[in-house]
Amino acid sequence: MEPLSLHFLHEQAGAHFLEINGREAVADYGDVEAEYRAARQAVALHDATYREALRITGEDRVSFLHGMVTQDVKGLAAGAATYAAMITVKGSMVGDARILRREADLLLDMEPGMGAKVQEFLGKFLISEDAELLEATGELGVLRLLGPRTAELLGAVSGGPFAPLPPDATRTLSLAGPEVLAVGGSGQEPGVDLLVPRGGLEAVWKALAAAGGAFGLKPLGWRAHEMLRVEAGVPRYGQDMVDTTIPLEANLTNAISYNKGCYIGQEVIARATFRGHMNRKLSGLLLGSTEAAPGTELKKDGKKVGWVTSVVRSPLKGQTVALGYVHRDHLEPGTVLAVGDGPAEATVAALPFT
């Protein structure tokens, strides 16, 4: 397991740890609900340096990646970011990434354990193009701020007003010495991801933690982070999306450009879009007090119509909620499905949970 760069700081704060695809993450700091409340009501700081990264350099880097992903890379302005999926010729997902277009390269920010897989996939199609794939996880780490007081905290640490960043917009700022790139978050509580050089992680974390007391900051572990993610209805590759998932099944319309040129797997996406429906879609599920495990089947009249992918106890809903795939005939919110062989039930709900 690859340890977190800031393991010793988290240990001092009473953290418990877990492993995600070979990389260490903080599970919690002893009070998951307090961490969750900070992200909802004030500001929370999450060490997301377990994420992995690739850089693409070379004159043809933009045109090459443009033809490999579902999103428009050529139209991406320098300094902007976008979310994209990588799929096979049959439309099944290889992975997903946040793509950041910088002046000298393209940066792909990915889930833990995905760097080598994505690099291998892209490398197979890299033939005569002037482009090079470089592992970049060791160069920088992601520190994630979530909550309505994020901008106030960043203003206090940077020494000047910090206007809230729209999703995927970027801004460079100096925090405790290192120059970091702030990227507007999307899909969860208002927030910002800070891309920090590895050598500056300790200084930036300490500065945010020290100033954060005035804003109600708490460090946020993986378990509380997952509560927020599931409540927001955001799928995660490796949990809610796998090698057989087609992006439209997972509601990834925000990852797809319908105006760009050809890319790997485009025909499958175009046919599915023209048809107007998928056989199954990722949906919200209200489970009451049921604690279903990921992979548990969902049934209607004894017939399998789906399965559960992510399960959390939701403070927002006051019950267990889940993400799961449901057959298109049973997607109507309010539809009641059996969990496994029963008698527990799940009620289909719209996403995000509100």
Coordinates of C-alpha atoms in Angstrom, one line a residue:
M1 CA 0.0 0.0 0.0
E2 CA 1.3 3.4 -1.0
P3 CA 1.1 5.6 2.2
L4 CA -0.2 9.2 2.2
S5 CA 2.5 11.8 2.1
L6 CA 0.9 13.4 5.2
H7 CA 0.3 10.2 7.1
F8 CA 2.1 11.5 10.2
L9 CA -0.1 14.6 10.4
H10 CA -3.3 12.5 10.1
E11 CA -2.0 10.1 12.7
Q12 CA -1.4 13.0 15.1
A13 CA -5.0 14.0 14.5
G14 CA -6.3 10.6 15.5
A15 CA -7.0 9.3 12.0
H16 CA -8.0 5.8 11.2
F17 CA -6.8 4.5 7.7
L18 CA -8.0 2.3 4.9
E19 CA -6.8 1.1 1.6
I20 CA -8.3 2.0 -1.8
N21 CA -6.8 0.2 -4.8
G22 CA -3.4 0.0 -3.3
R23 CA -3.3 3.5 -1.9
E24 CA -3.8 4.7 1.6
A25 CA -6.6 7.1 2.6
V26 CA -7.9 8.4 5.9
A27 CA -11.1 6.6 6.8
D28 CA -12.1 9.0 9.5
Y29 CA -10.8 11.1 12.4
G30 CA -13.1 9.6 15.0
D31 CA -16.4 11.4 14.4
V32 CA -17.8 10.9 10.9
E33 CA -20.9 12.9 11.5
A34 CA -19.0 15.9 12.7
E35 CA -16.8 15.7 9.6
Y36 CA -19.9 15.5 7.5
R37 CA -21.6 18.5 9.2
A38 CA -18.5 20.6 8.6
A39 CA -18.7 20.0 4.9
R40 CA -22.4 20.8 4.9
Q41 CA -22.4 23.8 7.2
A42 CA -18.8 25.3 7.3
V43 CA -15.7 23.9 5.6
A44 CA -13.9 20.5 5.6
L45 CA -10.5 19.6 4.4
H46 CA -10.0 16.2 2.7
D47 CA -6.6 14.7 1.8
A48 CA -7.3 13.3 -1.7
T49 CA -3.6 12.7 -2.5
Y50 CA -4.5 9.1 -3.0
R51 CA -5.7 10.1 -6.5
E52 CA -3.4 9.4 -9.4
A53 CA -2.3 11.6 -12.3
L54 CA -0.8 11.5 -15.8
R55 CA 0.7 14.2 -17.9
I56 CA 0.6 14.3 -21.7
T57 CA 3.3 16.4 -23.4
G58 CA 4.2 17.0 -27.1
E59 CA 2.9 19.0 -30.0
D60 CA 0.1 16.5 -30.8
R61 CA -1.1 16.1 -27.2
V62 CA -4.4 17.9 -27.6
S63 CA -5.4 16.3 -30.9
F64 CA -4.3 12.9 -29.6
L65 CA -6.3 13.0 -26.4
H66 CA -9.3 14.7 -28.2
G67 CA -9.7 11.4 -30.2
M68 CA -9.4 9.2 -27.1
V69 CA -12.0 10.6 -24.7
T70 CA -15.7 11.4 -24.8
Q71 CA -15.3 15.2 -24.1
D72 CA -14.1 18.1 -26.2
V73 CA -10.4 18.7 -25.5
K74 CA -9.6 20.9 -28.5
G75 CA -12.2 23.4 -27.4
L76 CA -10.9 23.5 -23.8
A77 CA -9.3 26.8 -23.0
A78 CA -5.8 26.9 -21.5
G79 CA -6.2 26.8 -17.7
A80 CA -9.7 25.1 -17.9
A81 CA -10.7 21.6 -16.8
T82 CA -13.4 19.2 -17.9
Y83 CA -14.6 15.7 -16.9
A84 CA -14.3 12.9 -19.5
A85 CA -14.6 9.2 -19.9
M86 CA -12.5 6.8 -21.8
I87 CA -14.3 3.9 -23.5
T88 CA -13.6 1.0 -25.8
V89 CA -14.8 0.6 -29.4
K90 CA -17.8 -1.3 -27.8
G91 CA -18.7 1.7 -25.6
S92 CA -17.6 0.2 -22.3
M93 CA -15.7 2.3 -19.9
V94 CA -11.9 2.1 -19.4
G95 CA -11.9 4.8 -16.8
D96 CA -12.7 8.5 -16.2
A97 CA -10.6 11.6 -15.5
R98 CA -10.7 15.3 -14.9
I99 CA -8.6 16.8 -17.7
L100 CA -6.8 20.0 -17.1
R101 CA -5.3 21.9 -20.1
R102 CA -2.2 23.7 -19.1
E103 CA 0.2 25.7 -21.2
A104 CA 2.8 23.0 -21.6
D105 CA 0.8 19.8 -21.0
L106 CA -2.5 18.1 -20.3
L107 CA -3.0 16.7 -16.8
L108 CA -5.3 13.8 -16.1
D109 CA -6.5 13.5 -12.5
M110 CA -7.9 10.0 -11.8
E111 CA -9.2 7.6 -9.2
P112 CA -6.7 5.7 -7.2
G113 CA -5.3 2.6 -9.0
M114 CA -6.3 3.9 -12.4
G115 CA -3.0 5.6 -13.6
A116 CA -1.3 2.5 -15.0
K117 CA -4.5 1.2 -16.6
V118 CA -5.3 4.5 -18.4
Q119 CA -1.7 4.9 -19.4
E120 CA -1.7 1.5 -21.0
F121 CA -5.0 2.2 -22.8
L122 CA -3.8 5.5 -24.2
G123 CA -0.4 4.0 -25.1
K124 CA -1.9 1.4 -27.4
F125 CA -3.2 4.1 -29.7
L126 CA -0.1 6.3 -29.5
I127 CA 1.6 5.4 -32.8
S128 CA 3.2 8.3 -34.8
E129 CA 1.8 11.3 -32.8
D130 CA 4.2 13.7 -31.1
A131 CA 2.9 13.0 -27.6
E132 CA 4.3 11.4 -24.5
L133 CA 2.5 9.9 -21.5
L134 CA 4.2 10.6 -18.2
E135 CA 3.3 9.4 -14.7
A136 CA 2.6 12.5 -12.6
T137 CA 1.2 11.2 -9.3
G138 CA 4.5 11.9 -7.6
E139 CA 4.6 15.5 -8.8
L140 CA 1.5 16.9 -7.1
G141 CA -1.4 16.0 -4.7
V142 CA -5.0 17.1 -4.4
L143 CA -6.2 18.7 -1.2
R144 CA -10.0 19.1 -1.3
L145 CA -12.0 21.8 0.5
L146 CA -15.8 21.3 0.8
G147 CA -18.4 23.6 2.3
P148 CA -20.0 27.0 2.1
R149 CA -17.0 28.8 3.9
T150 CA -14.4 27.5 1.4
A151 CA -13.9 30.8 -0.3
E152 CA -13.6 32.6 3.1
L153 CA -10.9 30.2 4.2
L154 CA -8.9 30.5 1.0
G155 CA -9.1 34.3 1.2
A156 CA -7.7 34.2 4.8
V157 CA -4.8 32.0 3.9
S158 CA -3.9 33.6 0.6
G159 CA -4.1 37.1 2.1
G160 CA -6.8 38.5 -0.2
P161 CA -10.4 38.0 -1.3
F162 CA -11.1 34.7 -3.0
A163 CA -14.1 34.8 -5.3
P164 CA -15.9 31.4 -5.5
L165 CA -14.8 29.4 -8.4
P166 CA -17.4 28.0 -10.9
P167 CA -17.1 24.2 -11.5
D168 CA -14.0 23.3 -13.5
A169 CA -12.7 26.9 -13.6
T170 CA -9.1 27.4 -12.3
R171 CA -7.1 30.0 -10.5
T172 CA -3.5 30.1 -9.4
L173 CA -2.7 31.4 -5.9
S174 CA 0.0 31.3 -3.3
L175 CA -0.7 29.4 -0.1
A176 CA 1.9 29.2 2.6
G177 CA 4.7 29.6 0.1
P178 CA 3.9 27.1 -2.7
E179 CA 2.0 28.2 -5.8
V180 CA -1.1 26.0 -6.1
L181 CA -3.8 25.6 -8.7
A182 CA -7.3 25.9 -7.4
V183 CA -10.0 24.1 -9.5
G184 CA -13.7 24.6 -8.9
G185 CA -15.3 21.5 -7.6
S186 CA -18.4 19.9 -9.0
G187 CA -21.0 17.3 -7.9
Q188 CA -20.7 17.7 -4.2
E189 CA -20.8 20.6 -1.7
P190 CA -19.4 23.9 -2.8
G191 CA -15.7 23.5 -2.9
V192 CA -12.3 23.7 -4.4
D193 CA -9.6 21.2 -5.3
L194 CA -6.1 22.5 -4.6
L195 CA -3.4 20.9 -6.8
V196 CA -0.3 21.2 -4.7
P197 CA 3.3 20.3 -5.5
R198 CA 4.2 17.3 -3.3
G199 CA 6.9 19.2 -1.6
G200 CA 4.4 21.8 -0.4
L201 CA 1.7 19.6 0.9
E202 CA 2.7 19.8 4.5
A203 CA 2.9 23.6 4.5
V204 CA -0.4 24.1 2.7
W205 CA -2.3 21.6 4.9
K206 CA -0.9 23.1 8.1
A207 CA -1.8 26.7 6.9
L208 CA -5.4 25.7 6.0
A209 CA -5.8 23.8 9.3
A210 CA -4.5 26.7 11.4
A211 CA -6.7 29.3 9.7
G212 CA -9.6 27.0 9.5
G213 CA -10.5 27.1 13.1
A214 CA -12.1 30.5 12.7
F215 CA -14.4 29.0 10.0
G216 CA -15.4 25.8 11.7
L217 CA -13.0 23.6 9.6
K218 CA -12.6 19.9 10.3
P219 CA -10.5 17.3 8.5
L220 CA -12.7 15.0 6.4
G221 CA -12.1 11.3 6.0
W222 CA -13.2 8.9 3.2
R223 CA -16.4 7.7 5.0
A224 CA -17.9 11.2 5.3
H225 CA -16.7 12.0 1.8
E226 CA -18.6 9.0 0.5
M227 CA -21.8 10.1 2.3
L228 CA -21.6 13.4 0.5
R229 CA -20.8 11.8 -2.9
V230 CA -23.7 9.3 -2.7
E231 CA -26.1 12.0 -1.5
A232 CA -25.1 14.0 -4.6
G233 CA -25.6 11.1 -6.9
V234 CA -22.1 11.2 -8.2
P235 CA -20.9 7.8 -9.5
R236 CA -17.3 6.7 -8.8
Y237 CA -15.3 4.5 -11.1
G238 CA -14.4 1.2 -9.5
Q239 CA -17.5 1.3 -7.3
D240 CA -20.5 2.4 -9.4
M241 CA -18.8 2.1 -12.8
V242 CA -16.7 -0.8 -14.1
D243 CA -15.4 -2.2 -17.3
T244 CA -18.8 -3.1 -18.6
T245 CA -20.5 0.2 -17.9
I246 CA -21.6 2.5 -20.7
P247 CA -21.3 6.1 -19.7
L248 CA -24.9 6.9 -20.4
E249 CA -26.0 4.2 -18.0
A250 CA -24.2 6.1 -15.2
N251 CA -25.8 9.4 -16.1
L252 CA -22.4 10.8 -17.4
T253 CA -24.0 13.3 -19.9
N254 CA -21.6 15.9 -18.4
A255 CA -18.7 13.8 -19.7
I256 CA -19.9 13.7 -23.3
S257 CA -19.6 16.2 -26.1
Y258 CA -22.0 15.7 -29.0
N259 CA -20.3 18.3 -31.2
K260 CA -16.8 17.1 -31.3
G261 CA -15.2 14.9 -34.0
C262 CA -14.6 11.1 -33.9
Y263 CA -13.3 9.4 -30.8
I264 CA -12.9 5.8 -29.7
G265 CA -16.4 4.3 -29.0
Q266 CA -18.4 7.3 -30.4
E267 CA -20.7 5.1 -32.6
V268 CA -22.0 3.3 -29.6
I269 CA -22.7 6.5 -27.7
A270 CA -24.4 8.0 -30.8
R271 CA -26.6 5.0 -31.3
A272 CA -27.7 4.9 -27.7
T273 CA -28.4 8.6 -27.7
F274 CA -30.5 8.3 -30.9
R275 CA -32.4 5.3 -29.4
G276 CA -33.3 7.6 -26.5
H277 CA -32.9 5.1 -23.6
M278 CA -30.6 2.6 -22.0
N279 CA -31.8 -0.7 -20.7
R280 CA -30.6 0.3 -17.2
K281 CA -29.7 3.5 -15.4
L282 CA -28.0 4.5 -12.2
S283 CA -30.6 5.5 -9.7
G284 CA -31.1 6.5 -6.1
L285 CA -32.4 4.0 -3.6
L286 CA -34.0 4.6 -0.2
L287 CA -33.3 1.6 2.0
G288 CA -34.7 2.7 5.4
S289 CA -32.8 0.7 8.1
T290 CA -31.6 -1.9 5.6
E291 CA -27.8 -2.3 5.4
A292 CA -27.4 -3.9 1.9
A293 CA -23.9 -4.7 0.6
P294 CA -22.7 -3.5 -2.8
G295 CA -23.7 -6.1 -5.4
T296 CA -26.9 -7.0 -3.7
E297 CA -29.6 -7.8 -6.3
L298 CA -32.8 -5.8 -6.7
K299 CA -35.9 -7.7 -7.7
K300 CA -39.4 -7.1 -8.8
D301 CA -41.9 -10.0 -8.6
G302 CA -39.0 -12.3 -8.0
K303 CA -37.1 -11.2 -11.1
K304 CA -33.7 -9.5 -11.0
V305 CA -34.1 -5.9 -12.2
G306 CA -30.9 -4.3 -10.9
W307 CA -28.2 -4.3 -8.2
V308 CA -26.8 -2.0 -5.5
T309 CA -23.4 -0.3 -6.1
S310 CA -22.8 2.2 -3.2
V311 CA -24.4 2.3 0.2
V312 CA -24.1 4.9 3.0
R313 CA -26.0 6.0 6.0
S314 CA -27.3 9.5 5.0
P315 CA -27.7 12.2 7.6
L316 CA -29.6 14.2 5.0
K317 CA -32.3 11.6 4.6
G318 CA -32.1 10.1 8.0
Q319 CA -31.8 6.6 6.6
T320 CA -29.6 4.3 4.5
V321 CA -29.4 5.4 0.9
A322 CA -27.7 3.8 -2.1
L323 CA -26.8 4.1 -5.7
G324 CA -27.7 1.2 -7.9
Y325 CA -28.6 0.2 -11.5
V326 CA -32.3 -0.3 -12.2
H327 CA -34.0 -1.7 -15.3
R328 CA -35.6 1.1 -17.4
D329 CA -39.1 -0.4 -16.7
H330 CA -38.7 0.4 -13.0
L331 CA -37.0 3.8 -12.9
E332 CA -40.1 5.8 -11.8
P333 CA -39.4 7.4 -8.4
G334 CA -41.5 5.7 -5.7
T335 CA -41.2 2.2 -7.3
V336 CA -40.6 -0.4 -4.6
L337 CA -38.1 -3.2 -5.2
A338 CA -37.1 -6.2 -3.1
V339 CA -33.6 -6.1 -1.7
G340 CA -32.1 -9.6 -2.4
D341 CA -34.7 -12.2 -1.5
G342 CA -36.6 -9.8 0.8
P343 CA -38.3 -9.0 2.9
A344 CA -36.2 -5.7 2.9
E345 CA -37.3 -3.2 0.3
A346 CA -35.8 -0.3 -1.6
T347 CA -37.7 2.6 -3.0
V348 CA -36.4 4.2 -6.2
A349 CA -35.6 7.9 -5.8
A350 CA -34.5 10.7 -8.0
L351 CA -30.8 11.9 -7.9
P352 CA -29.4 13.8 -6.3
F353 CA -31.0 13.0 -3.0
T354 CA -32.6 16.2 -1.5

